[in-house]
Amino acid sequence: MRLVLAACAVLIVAAAFRPADDLFFAIKKNLTIFGALYEELAVGYVDDVDPEQMMRAGIDSMMETLDPYTVFIDEADNVEIDIMTSGRYGGVGINVIQREDGRLVVGAVVEGYSAFRQGVRAGDLILQISGRNTTGMDLSDLGLLLNGEPGTTVPVRIDREGEPEPLEFVLTRSEVRVKDVPYAGLLPNDAGKRIGYVKLERFSRTATGEVRQALTQLQKDDNLDSIILDLRDNPGGLLGAAVDITGLFVPQGSAVVSTKGRLPQTERTYRSQRPPLVPDAPLVVLVNGVSASASEIVAGAVQDLDRGVILGETSFGKGLVQIVRPLPYNTSLKMTTSKYYTPSGRSIQSITYTHSAADGYAVEVPDSLRSQFQTAGGRLVRDGGGIEPDVPVQRPQLSALEQALLRKAAYFQFANTYAARRDSLPETFEVGDDVLGAFEAWLDAESFSYRTTTERMIDALGREVADAGYTETTDEFAALRMEVAREKNRDFERHDTEIREALRAEILARFHGEQAQIRASLRHDTQVRAALDLLLNGERYGTILE
């Protein structure tokens, strides 16, 4: 009997280890096949092949069978990962954008660094870097030229509107810290309440310190009556930063998020480690469809713990956790290892990925498979579709005119022209009729034009009618186009307020930097105003959390 039991135990142990043995055998077998195949093709194929390019094609195909967040990171892309995780890089302190014509333009200058100190301005057209012409250069190549070891220099030649000759700068690279909190301040209101606003753009290693510092500064003179934490357009970052930032608002020891994956070591619950900095003040968290990952950890925990109200639009729905593993030759693998769950136990992942090479695809989680969970106070929440706001507030849709002005960088370029003729401007500046008229005149000089959806539909219908041989309708279509054109001419008047506000924010940025631009944009921000109204109505705020 004892021998039988011992034999059974051996069989059980063997069975338990067989899947792992099979896995490692399969890995070794296929690596051997792949290596032999790769060597034969690289050496013996009829035409010359690029071994690195061929290998990258194989790697990319392998990644395509998994979720889109599992990616191979080459040496150049590792710089971007370092910026995201550390918030620091060696550069000259400028952000660059690429215009529709491919030219590279300074989009913003980071205050306190070489470009700012030496007088580089937003709107400057970059002609050369280190003697290399930037025509046709993409942003990744530009980054490799501008960034480098702190203390080294890089010559930059720019063209500035209003200057007869190109300007030459020799910029010194230094450790530039990317701000996670570009703006924090008190929002003016008729009730005289101290309502703090903090905009968080990413979750790097410095994010918690910046949010803590912003809240401490806002509390400096007196306690805050309430807070708005803006996570809109924040794609996420480090899980640890999300846990720590949540801990600034929730009781010490609160479960913030848990993770669970294929391996036992991925199962973990993360809790707030310190007493909260702001334990009681009413809190509104703003989210939208770009708020993802770490942003959703914070929003989900605040919602599940009934610590505050989520306002805005449903978040992105990324409930997958990635880690970065270093690989040889300064490359890396960013790999999904687990899913995360909010304190109520729900997953907010909105997409399900299959991993079969034959039929791999991504599907949204259907409503029929979404489960209900309860917050700490008994409110019902659902999984499988991002963080749904307690108070849905949609951003107004931009008109065709506003979209065209943004797409063609009209506000940006006019602000450059306007600023080139002035040395200073007060932050109380408003866009009067004279400035608006100058903007319209500038648009005419630039031959600005745009097409509306209605115009495209009329043209498409006109072609179909013509193809069908119905030539009698030509006059009717011409009259319809004229009527649409008349209405279109009123678009500038119809969207007067929105255009003035966008112009004001862009012009102020030229003289007072990014903070003034953000502060100006909040004045007519629909979702910020809705959050402010909610916080001023304590009874409604309390009712939502009941």
Coordinates of C-alpha atoms in Angstrom, one line a residue, residues 3-354:
L3 CA 4.6 1.6 -2.3
V4 CA 1.4 2.3 -4.3
L5 CA 1.0 5.7 -2.6
A6 CA 4.7 6.6 -3.2
A7 CA 4.2 5.7 -6.9
C8 CA 1.1 7.8 -7.1
A9 CA 3.0 10.7 -5.6
V10 CA 5.8 10.4 -8.2
L11 CA 3.2 10.4 -10.9
I12 CA 1.4 13.5 -9.5
V13 CA 4.7 15.4 -9.3
A14 CA 5.7 14.3 -12.8
A15 CA 2.3 15.5 -14.1
A16 CA 2.7 18.8 -12.3
F17 CA 6.0 19.5 -14.0
R18 CA 5.3 18.1 -17.4
P19 CA 3.6 21.4 -18.8
A20 CA 6.7 23.4 -17.8
D21 CA 9.0 20.8 -19.3
D22 CA 7.0 20.8 -22.5
L23 CA 7.1 24.6 -22.6
F24 CA 10.9 24.8 -22.3
F25 CA 11.3 22.0 -24.8
A26 CA 9.1 23.9 -27.3
I27 CA 11.1 27.1 -26.7
K28 CA 14.4 25.4 -27.3
K29 CA 13.2 23.5 -30.3
N30 CA 11.8 26.5 -32.1
L31 CA 14.7 28.7 -31.2
T32 CA 17.0 26.2 -32.8
I33 CA 14.9 26.0 -35.9
F34 CA 14.6 29.8 -36.1
G35 CA 18.3 30.4 -35.7
A36 CA 19.2 27.9 -38.4
L37 CA 16.6 29.3 -40.8
Y38 CA 17.8 32.9 -40.1
E39 CA 21.4 32.0 -40.7
E40 CA 20.7 30.1 -43.9
L41 CA 18.7 33.0 -45.4
A42 CA 21.1 35.7 -44.3
V43 CA 24.1 33.9 -45.8
G44 CA 22.8 32.0 -48.7
Y45 CA 19.7 33.8 -50.2
V46 CA 20.1 34.7 -53.9
D47 CA 20.1 38.4 -53.3
D48 CA 21.8 40.5 -50.5
V49 CA 19.6 40.8 -47.5
D50 CA 19.8 43.1 -44.5
P51 CA 20.1 40.8 -41.5
E52 CA 18.9 43.4 -39.1
Q53 CA 15.9 44.3 -41.2
M54 CA 14.9 40.7 -41.7
M55 CA 15.2 40.0 -37.9
R56 CA 13.0 43.1 -37.1
A57 CA 10.4 41.8 -39.6
G58 CA 10.3 38.5 -37.7
I59 CA 10.1 40.3 -34.3
D60 CA 7.3 42.6 -35.5
S61 CA 5.3 39.6 -36.8
M62 CA 5.8 37.8 -33.5
M63 CA 4.5 40.9 -31.6
E64 CA 1.5 41.2 -33.8
T65 CA 0.1 37.9 -32.4
L66 CA -0.1 39.5 -28.9
D67 CA -1.7 42.7 -27.5
P68 CA -0.6 46.1 -28.9
Y69 CA 1.1 47.0 -25.6
T70 CA 3.7 44.2 -25.9
V71 CA 6.4 45.7 -28.1
F72 CA 10.1 45.5 -28.9
I73 CA 11.9 48.7 -28.1
D74 CA 15.0 49.5 -30.1
E75 CA 17.9 51.6 -29.0
A76 CA 16.4 54.9 -30.3
D77 CA 13.0 54.3 -28.8
N78 CA 14.6 53.6 -25.4
V79 CA 15.1 57.3 -25.0
E80 CA 11.3 57.9 -25.1
I81 CA 10.8 55.1 -22.5
D82 CA 13.4 56.8 -20.2
I83 CA 11.5 60.1 -20.5
M84 CA 8.2 58.5 -19.6
T85 CA 9.5 56.6 -16.6
S86 CA 12.1 59.0 -15.2
G87 CA 10.7 62.3 -16.4
R88 CA 14.3 63.4 -17.2
Y89 CA 16.5 63.6 -20.3
G90 CA 19.5 65.5 -21.6
G91 CA 18.3 68.2 -23.9
V92 CA 18.0 71.9 -24.6
G93 CA 14.4 72.4 -23.4
I94 CA 12.3 72.8 -26.5
N95 CA 9.3 70.8 -27.8
V96 CA 9.1 70.5 -31.6
I97 CA 6.1 70.0 -33.8
Q98 CA 6.0 69.1 -37.5
R99 CA 3.8 71.2 -39.8
E100 CA 1.7 69.9 -42.6
D101 CA 4.4 70.9 -45.1
G102 CA 7.0 68.8 -43.1
R103 CA 8.9 71.8 -41.7
L104 CA 9.9 71.6 -38.0
V105 CA 8.8 74.4 -35.7
V106 CA 9.4 75.1 -32.0
G107 CA 6.1 74.3 -30.3
A108 CA 7.0 75.3 -26.8
V109 CA 10.1 76.3 -24.8
V110 CA 10.7 74.8 -21.4
E111 CA 11.3 77.6 -18.9
G112 CA 14.6 77.7 -17.1
Y113 CA 16.7 75.8 -19.6
S114 CA 19.2 76.7 -22.4
A115 CA 16.7 77.5 -25.2
F116 CA 14.6 79.6 -22.9
R117 CA 17.6 81.5 -21.4
Q118 CA 19.0 82.2 -24.9
G119 CA 15.8 83.5 -26.4
V120 CA 14.4 80.7 -28.5
R121 CA 10.7 81.3 -29.0
A122 CA 7.7 79.2 -29.8
G123 CA 7.0 79.5 -33.5
D124 CA 10.7 79.6 -34.5
L125 CA 11.3 77.5 -37.7
I126 CA 14.3 75.2 -37.3
L127 CA 16.5 75.3 -40.3
Q128 CA 19.6 73.4 -39.2
I129 CA 20.9 71.4 -36.3
S130 CA 24.6 70.7 -36.0
G131 CA 25.0 71.9 -39.6
R132 CA 22.4 69.4 -40.9
N133 CA 19.5 70.7 -42.9
T134 CA 16.2 69.7 -41.2
T135 CA 14.2 69.6 -44.5
G136 CA 12.6 66.1 -44.7
M137 CA 13.8 65.2 -41.2
D138 CA 11.4 63.4 -38.9
L139 CA 10.9 64.0 -35.2
S140 CA 12.8 60.9 -34.1
D141 CA 15.9 62.0 -36.0
L142 CA 15.6 65.5 -34.7
G143 CA 15.4 64.1 -31.1
L144 CA 18.6 62.2 -31.6
L145 CA 20.4 65.4 -32.7
L146 CA 19.0 67.7 -30.0
N147 CA 19.3 65.3 -27.1
G148 CA 22.7 64.2 -25.7
E149 CA 25.0 64.2 -22.7
P150 CA 24.4 67.1 -20.2
G151 CA 27.0 69.8 -20.6
T152 CA 27.6 69.3 -24.4
T153 CA 26.4 71.9 -26.9
V154 CA 24.5 71.8 -30.1
P155 CA 24.4 74.6 -32.7
V156 CA 20.9 75.5 -34.0
R157 CA 19.9 77.8 -36.9
I158 CA 16.4 79.1 -37.0
D159 CA 14.2 81.4 -39.0
R160 CA 12.0 83.8 -37.1
E161 CA 9.2 85.9 -38.5
G162 CA 10.1 89.6 -38.4
E163 CA 13.9 88.9 -38.5
P164 CA 15.6 89.7 -41.9
E165 CA 18.3 87.0 -41.4
P166 CA 18.3 83.5 -39.8
L167 CA 19.4 83.5 -36.1
E168 CA 22.2 81.3 -34.8
F169 CA 22.1 79.7 -31.3
V170 CA 24.6 77.4 -29.5
L171 CA 22.4 75.6 -27.0
T172 CA 23.8 73.8 -24.0
R173 CA 22.3 70.4 -23.2
S174 CA 21.3 69.9 -19.6
E175 CA 19.2 67.5 -17.6
V176 CA 15.7 68.6 -18.5
R177 CA 12.9 67.5 -16.2
V178 CA 9.6 66.9 -18.0
K179 CA 6.8 68.3 -15.9
D180 CA 4.1 65.9 -14.9
V181 CA 2.0 68.8 -13.4
P182 CA 2.2 71.6 -16.0
Y183 CA -0.3 73.7 -14.0
A184 CA -2.0 74.0 -10.6
G185 CA -3.9 76.9 -9.2
L186 CA -7.1 78.1 -7.6
L187 CA -10.2 78.5 -9.8
P188 CA -12.0 81.8 -9.4
N189 CA -15.7 81.5 -8.4
D190 CA -18.5 83.8 -7.2
A191 CA -18.8 82.0 -3.9
G192 CA -15.3 82.8 -2.9
K193 CA -14.5 79.2 -2.3
R194 CA -10.9 77.9 -2.4
I195 CA -11.2 75.3 -5.2
G196 CA -7.9 73.9 -6.3
Y197 CA -7.2 72.6 -9.8
V198 CA -4.3 70.3 -10.6
K199 CA -3.6 69.1 -14.1
L200 CA -1.6 65.8 -14.3
E201 CA -0.3 64.9 -17.7
R202 CA 1.6 61.6 -17.0
F203 CA 2.7 59.3 -14.3
S204 CA 6.5 59.3 -14.2
R205 CA 8.7 58.8 -11.1
T206 CA 8.4 62.4 -10.2
A207 CA 4.6 62.6 -10.6
T208 CA 3.7 62.0 -6.9
G209 CA 6.2 64.6 -5.7
E210 CA 4.8 67.2 -8.1
V211 CA 1.2 66.5 -7.2
R212 CA 2.1 66.6 -3.5
Q213 CA 3.9 69.9 -4.0
A214 CA 1.0 71.4 -5.9
L215 CA -1.5 70.5 -3.3
T216 CA 0.8 71.7 -0.5
Q217 CA 1.2 75.0 -2.3
L218 CA -2.5 75.4 -2.8
Q219 CA -3.1 74.7 0.9
K220 CA -0.3 77.1 2.0
D221 CA -2.4 80.0 3.2
D222 CA -5.6 78.1 4.1
N223 CA -7.2 74.7 3.7
L224 CA -8.8 73.9 0.4
D225 CA -12.6 73.7 0.2
S226 CA -12.4 71.2 -2.7
I227 CA -10.2 69.9 -5.5
I228 CA -10.4 69.1 -9.2
L229 CA -7.8 66.6 -10.4
D230 CA -7.6 66.7 -14.2
L231 CA -6.6 63.4 -15.8
R232 CA -7.9 64.1 -19.2
D233 CA -5.7 63.1 -22.1
N234 CA -3.3 61.4 -19.6
P235 CA -2.2 58.1 -21.2
G236 CA -0.8 56.7 -17.9
G237 CA 2.7 55.7 -16.9
L238 CA 4.0 54.0 -13.7
L239 CA 1.7 51.9 -11.6
G240 CA 3.5 52.9 -8.4
A241 CA 3.0 56.5 -9.1
A242 CA -0.8 55.9 -9.6
V243 CA -0.9 54.1 -6.2
D244 CA 1.0 56.9 -4.4
I245 CA -1.1 59.7 -6.0
T246 CA -4.3 57.9 -5.0
G247 CA -2.8 57.7 -1.5
L248 CA -2.8 61.5 -1.3
F249 CA -6.6 61.4 -1.1
V250 CA -7.7 58.1 0.4
P251 CA -7.2 56.6 4.0
Q252 CA -3.9 55.0 4.8
G253 CA -4.0 51.2 4.1
S254 CA -6.8 51.5 1.5
A255 CA -6.6 48.9 -1.3
V256 CA -5.9 51.0 -4.5
V257 CA -5.4 48.3 -7.1
S258 CA -4.6 44.6 -7.4
T259 CA -2.9 42.7 -10.2
K260 CA -3.2 39.2 -11.4
G261 CA -1.4 37.4 -14.2
R262 CA -0.2 34.0 -15.4
L263 CA 2.7 33.8 -12.9
P264 CA 2.1 33.6 -9.1
Q265 CA 4.4 36.6 -8.5
T266 CA 2.1 38.9 -10.5
E267 CA -0.7 38.5 -7.9
R268 CA -0.4 41.5 -5.6
T269 CA -2.6 44.1 -3.9
Y270 CA -1.2 47.7 -3.7
R271 CA -2.3 49.8 -0.8
S272 CA -1.8 53.4 0.2
Q273 CA 1.2 53.6 2.4
R274 CA 1.0 57.1 4.0
P275 CA -1.7 59.2 5.7
P276 CA -3.5 61.2 3.0
L277 CA -2.5 64.8 2.4
V278 CA -6.1 65.8 1.6
P279 CA -8.3 63.4 3.5
D280 CA -11.7 65.1 3.5
A281 CA -12.0 67.9 0.9
P282 CA -14.6 67.1 -1.8
L283 CA -12.8 65.8 -4.9
V284 CA -13.8 65.7 -8.6
V285 CA -11.6 63.7 -11.0
L286 CA -11.9 64.6 -14.7
V287 CA -11.4 61.8 -17.3
N288 CA -12.0 61.4 -21.0
G289 CA -11.5 58.8 -23.7
V290 CA -7.7 59.2 -23.7
S291 CA -7.4 58.8 -19.9
A292 CA -5.8 55.3 -19.7
S293 CA -3.9 52.9 -17.5
A294 CA -2.5 54.7 -14.4
S295 CA -5.2 57.4 -14.9
E296 CA -7.8 54.7 -14.7
I297 CA -6.2 53.2 -11.6
V298 CA -6.6 56.6 -9.8
A299 CA -10.1 57.2 -11.1
G300 CA -11.2 53.6 -10.4
A301 CA -10.0 53.7 -6.8
V302 CA -11.5 57.1 -6.1
Q303 CA -14.8 55.9 -7.5
D304 CA -14.8 52.5 -5.8
L305 CA -13.8 54.0 -2.4
D306 CA -16.5 56.7 -2.8
R307 CA -13.7 59.3 -2.2
G308 CA -14.8 61.6 -5.0
V309 CA -16.9 62.0 -8.1
I310 CA -15.7 61.1 -11.6
L311 CA -16.8 63.6 -14.2
G312 CA -16.4 63.7 -18.0
E313 CA -16.4 60.9 -20.5
T314 CA -15.7 57.2 -20.3
S315 CA -12.0 56.5 -20.0
F316 CA -10.0 54.4 -22.5
G317 CA -10.3 51.0 -20.9
K318 CA -6.7 49.8 -20.6
G319 CA -6.5 47.3 -17.7
L320 CA -3.3 45.6 -18.7
V321 CA 0.0 46.0 -16.8
Q322 CA 3.3 46.1 -18.6
I323 CA 6.9 45.8 -17.4
V324 CA 10.0 46.7 -19.3
R325 CA 12.7 44.0 -19.5
P326 CA 16.2 45.0 -20.7
L327 CA 17.6 43.1 -23.7
P328 CA 21.1 43.1 -25.2
Y329 CA 22.5 46.0 -27.2
N330 CA 20.4 48.7 -25.3
T331 CA 17.1 47.3 -26.5
S332 CA 14.1 46.4 -24.3
L333 CA 10.9 44.4 -24.3
K334 CA 7.8 46.1 -22.9
M335 CA 5.6 43.1 -22.0
T336 CA 2.1 42.7 -20.7
T337 CA 2.3 40.5 -17.6
S338 CA -1.0 40.9 -15.7
K339 CA -4.3 42.6 -15.5
Y340 CA -5.3 45.1 -12.9
Y341 CA -8.4 45.3 -10.8
T342 CA -10.0 48.2 -8.9
P343 CA -10.8 47.9 -5.2
S344 CA -14.3 46.6 -5.9
G345 CA -12.7 43.7 -8.0
R346 CA -13.6 44.9 -11.5
S347 CA -11.4 44.9 -14.5
I348 CA -11.7 48.0 -16.7
Q349 CA -10.1 46.4 -19.7
S350 CA -12.5 47.1 -22.6
I351 CA -10.8 45.0 -25.3
T352 CA -10.2 41.3 -25.3
Y353 CA -7.3 40.0 -27.3
T354 CA -6.9 36.5 -28.7

